[in-house]
C-alpha positions as CSV (number, residue, x, y, z in Angstrom):
1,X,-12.3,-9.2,-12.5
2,X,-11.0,-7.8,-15.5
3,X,-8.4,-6.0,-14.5
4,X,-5.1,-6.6,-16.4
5,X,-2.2,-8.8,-15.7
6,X,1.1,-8.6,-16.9
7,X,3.2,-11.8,-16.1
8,X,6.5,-12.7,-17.0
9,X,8.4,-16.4,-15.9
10,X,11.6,-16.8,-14.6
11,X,12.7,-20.5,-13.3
12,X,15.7,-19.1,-11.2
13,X,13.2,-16.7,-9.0
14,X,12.8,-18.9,-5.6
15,X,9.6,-16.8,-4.8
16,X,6.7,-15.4,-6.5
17,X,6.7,-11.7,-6.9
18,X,3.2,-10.1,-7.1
19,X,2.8,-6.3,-7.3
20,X,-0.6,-5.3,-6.7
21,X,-0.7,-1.2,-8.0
22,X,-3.9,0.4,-6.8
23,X,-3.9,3.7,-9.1
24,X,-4.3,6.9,-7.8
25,X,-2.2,6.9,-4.5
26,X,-0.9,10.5,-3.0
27,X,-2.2,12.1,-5.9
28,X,-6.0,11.6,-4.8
29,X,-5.2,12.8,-1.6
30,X,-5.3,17.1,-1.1
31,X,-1.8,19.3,-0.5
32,X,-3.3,20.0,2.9
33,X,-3.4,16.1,3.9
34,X,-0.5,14.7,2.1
35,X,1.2,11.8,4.4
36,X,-2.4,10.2,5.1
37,X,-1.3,7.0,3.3
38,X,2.2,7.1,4.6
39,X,0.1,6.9,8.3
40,X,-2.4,4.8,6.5
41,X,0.0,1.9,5.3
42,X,2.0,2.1,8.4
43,X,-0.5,0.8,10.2
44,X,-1.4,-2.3,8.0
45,X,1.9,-3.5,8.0
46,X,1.2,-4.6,11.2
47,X,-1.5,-7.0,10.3
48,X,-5.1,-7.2,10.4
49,X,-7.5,-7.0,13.1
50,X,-7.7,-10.8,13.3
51,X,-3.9,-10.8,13.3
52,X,-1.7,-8.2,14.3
53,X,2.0,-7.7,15.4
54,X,4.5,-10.2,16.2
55,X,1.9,-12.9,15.3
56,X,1.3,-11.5,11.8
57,X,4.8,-11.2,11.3
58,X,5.7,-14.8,12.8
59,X,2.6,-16.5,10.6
60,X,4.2,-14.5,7.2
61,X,7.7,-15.8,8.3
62,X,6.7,-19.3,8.8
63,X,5.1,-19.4,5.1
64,X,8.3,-17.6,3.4
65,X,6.8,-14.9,2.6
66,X,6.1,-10.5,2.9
67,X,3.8,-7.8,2.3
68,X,5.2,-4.5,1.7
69,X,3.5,-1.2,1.0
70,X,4.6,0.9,-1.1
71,X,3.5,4.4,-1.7
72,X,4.1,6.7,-5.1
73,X,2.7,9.8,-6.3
74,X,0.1,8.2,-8.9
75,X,-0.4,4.9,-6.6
76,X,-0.4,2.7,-4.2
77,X,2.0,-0.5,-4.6
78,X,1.7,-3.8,-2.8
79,X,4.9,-6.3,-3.2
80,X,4.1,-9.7,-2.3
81,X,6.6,-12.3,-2.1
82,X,5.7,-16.3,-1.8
83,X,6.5,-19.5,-2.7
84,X,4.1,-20.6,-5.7
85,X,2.5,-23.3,-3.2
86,X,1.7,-20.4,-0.5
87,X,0.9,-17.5,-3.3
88,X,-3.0,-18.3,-2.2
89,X,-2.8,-18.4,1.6
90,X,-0.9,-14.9,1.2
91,X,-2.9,-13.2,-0.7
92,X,-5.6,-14.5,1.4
93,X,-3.6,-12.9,4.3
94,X,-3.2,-10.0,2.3
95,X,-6.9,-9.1,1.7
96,X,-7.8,-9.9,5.7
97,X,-5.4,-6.9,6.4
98,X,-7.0,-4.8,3.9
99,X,-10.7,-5.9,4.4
100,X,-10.0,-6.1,8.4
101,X,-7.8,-3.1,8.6
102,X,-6.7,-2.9,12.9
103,X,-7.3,0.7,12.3
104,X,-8.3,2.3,16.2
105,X,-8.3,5.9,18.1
106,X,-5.2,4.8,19.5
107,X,-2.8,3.0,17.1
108,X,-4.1,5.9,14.8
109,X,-2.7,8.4,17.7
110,X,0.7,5.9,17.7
111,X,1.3,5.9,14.1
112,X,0.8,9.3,13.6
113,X,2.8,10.8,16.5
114,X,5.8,8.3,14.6
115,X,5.3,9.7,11.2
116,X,5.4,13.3,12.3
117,X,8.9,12.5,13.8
118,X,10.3,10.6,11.2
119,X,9.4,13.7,9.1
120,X,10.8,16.3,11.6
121,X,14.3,14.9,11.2
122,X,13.9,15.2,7.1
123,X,13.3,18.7,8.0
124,X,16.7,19.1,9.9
125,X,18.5,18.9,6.5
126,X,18.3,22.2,4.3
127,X,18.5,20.6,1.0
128,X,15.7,17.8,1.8
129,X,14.0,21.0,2.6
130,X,14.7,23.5,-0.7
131,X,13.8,20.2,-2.8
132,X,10.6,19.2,-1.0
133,X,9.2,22.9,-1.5
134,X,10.6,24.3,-4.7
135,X,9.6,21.1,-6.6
136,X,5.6,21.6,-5.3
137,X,6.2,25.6,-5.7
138,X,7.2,25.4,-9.7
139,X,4.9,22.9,-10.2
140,X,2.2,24.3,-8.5
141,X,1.2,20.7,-6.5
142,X,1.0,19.4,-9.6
143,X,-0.5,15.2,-8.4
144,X,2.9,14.1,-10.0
145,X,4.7,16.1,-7.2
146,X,2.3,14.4,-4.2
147,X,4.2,11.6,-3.1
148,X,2.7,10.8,0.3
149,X,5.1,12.2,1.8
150,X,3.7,15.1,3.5
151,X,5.3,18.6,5.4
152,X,4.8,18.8,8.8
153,X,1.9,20.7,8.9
154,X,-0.4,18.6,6.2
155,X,0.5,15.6,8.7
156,X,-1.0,16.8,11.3
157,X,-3.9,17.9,10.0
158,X,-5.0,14.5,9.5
159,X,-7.6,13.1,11.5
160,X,-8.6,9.4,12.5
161,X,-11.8,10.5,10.5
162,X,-10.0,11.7,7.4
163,X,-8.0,8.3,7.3
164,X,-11.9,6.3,7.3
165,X,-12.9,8.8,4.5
166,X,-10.2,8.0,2.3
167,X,-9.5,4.2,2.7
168,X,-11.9,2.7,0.0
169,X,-10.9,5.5,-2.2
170,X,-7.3,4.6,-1.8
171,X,-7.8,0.4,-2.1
172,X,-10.0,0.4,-5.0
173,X,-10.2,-2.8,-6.9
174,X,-11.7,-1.2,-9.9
175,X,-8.9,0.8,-10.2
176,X,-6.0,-2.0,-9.8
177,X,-3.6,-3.8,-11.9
178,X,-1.0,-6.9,-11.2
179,X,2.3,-7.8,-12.0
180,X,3.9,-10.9,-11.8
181,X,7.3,-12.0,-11.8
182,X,8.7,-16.0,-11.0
183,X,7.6,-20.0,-12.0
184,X,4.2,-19.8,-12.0
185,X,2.5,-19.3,-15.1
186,X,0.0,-16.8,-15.9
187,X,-2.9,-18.6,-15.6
188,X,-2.0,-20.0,-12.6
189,X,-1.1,-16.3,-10.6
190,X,-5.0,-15.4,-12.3
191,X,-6.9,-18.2,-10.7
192,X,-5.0,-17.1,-7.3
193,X,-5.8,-13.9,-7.6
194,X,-9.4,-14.2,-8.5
195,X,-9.9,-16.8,-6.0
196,X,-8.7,-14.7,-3.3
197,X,-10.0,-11.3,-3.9
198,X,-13.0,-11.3,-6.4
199,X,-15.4,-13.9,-5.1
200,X,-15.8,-12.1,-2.4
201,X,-15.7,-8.3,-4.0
202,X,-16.5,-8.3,-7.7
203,X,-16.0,-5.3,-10.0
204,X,-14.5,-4.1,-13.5
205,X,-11.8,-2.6,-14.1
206,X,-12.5,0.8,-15.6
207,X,-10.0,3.6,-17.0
């Protein structure tokens, strides 16, 4: 779709490695909701709504392959890893759970509850503390300094509405760009990509 592609070959990967880097990430989202995405892409790494849980996993195991989120202060990273002949079916897989997202009341409610206790115990140690606060404090929440990860009190401020509101702005394809790292060639990773993704949702990159 226009969007750039940076591709490098190495015969002695077993898998294809795609990162898919959707720009803008924890730094598009306000100090006062900062962990959204870290509920957010909990939550998809369960599956789609046509495929969730242990039969997502068991259907990504069975073709060799993952999806990993990844979330950083200026984007949002997607590793996938796949055999060259499955790369398709994948990313395929891939764009279900982003297009079909199993996002409910409920597992919103589960996730959240789970994010905002993994965060407590960060909270229990005085230096993740000092670091967390006096790096936003001097630099005045600069977007470099939002990292998804979110204080206690931004977490739960997030709503099942707020998490709606910022999903498209968060999985923009006009704002993405690839990397690719194994034995298929350039071209090859392209045609996947386009085939999977931009027949269906079309768009330019733009800076």
């Amino acid at each position: 779709n226009g969007s750039p592609l940076y591709s490098e070959v190495d015969n002695s990967l077993p898998r294809q490695l795609l990162v898919i880097t959707f720009e803008g990430g924890g730094g598009i989202i306000p100090k006062e909701l900062q962990g959204l995405d870290w509920i957010l892409t909990e939550i998809l790494q369960e599956g789609s709504k046509n495929l969730v849980g242990d039969a997502y996993r068991k259907k990504l195991f069975l073709l060799n392959s993952d999806i990993y989120f990844s979330r950083k202060p200026r984007a949002l990273n997607v590793l996938i890893k796949a055999p060259e002949k499955n790369l398709r079916e994948v990313l395929n897989l891939f764009y279900d759970v982003i297009s079909n997202p199993n996002l409910t009341v409920e597992n919103f409610n589960r996730v959240k509850e789970q994010v905002l206790n993994a965060r407590a115990i960060s909270d229990n140690e005085m230096r993740s503390v000092t670091f967390y606060y006096a790096l936003r404090d001097v630099f005045k929440y600069h977007p470099d300094t939002l990292d998804s990860t979110g204080s206690i009190s931004s977490i739960k401020n997030i709503t099942f509405e707020k998490i709606n509101e910022y999903y498209s702005k968060i999985f923009d394809f006009n704002h993405a760009f690839y990397n690719t790292l194994g034995k298929a060639r350039e071209n090859f990773v392209k045609n996947e990509i386009n085939k999977a993704f931009f027949r269906k949702v079309g768009g330019k990159f733009s800076d």
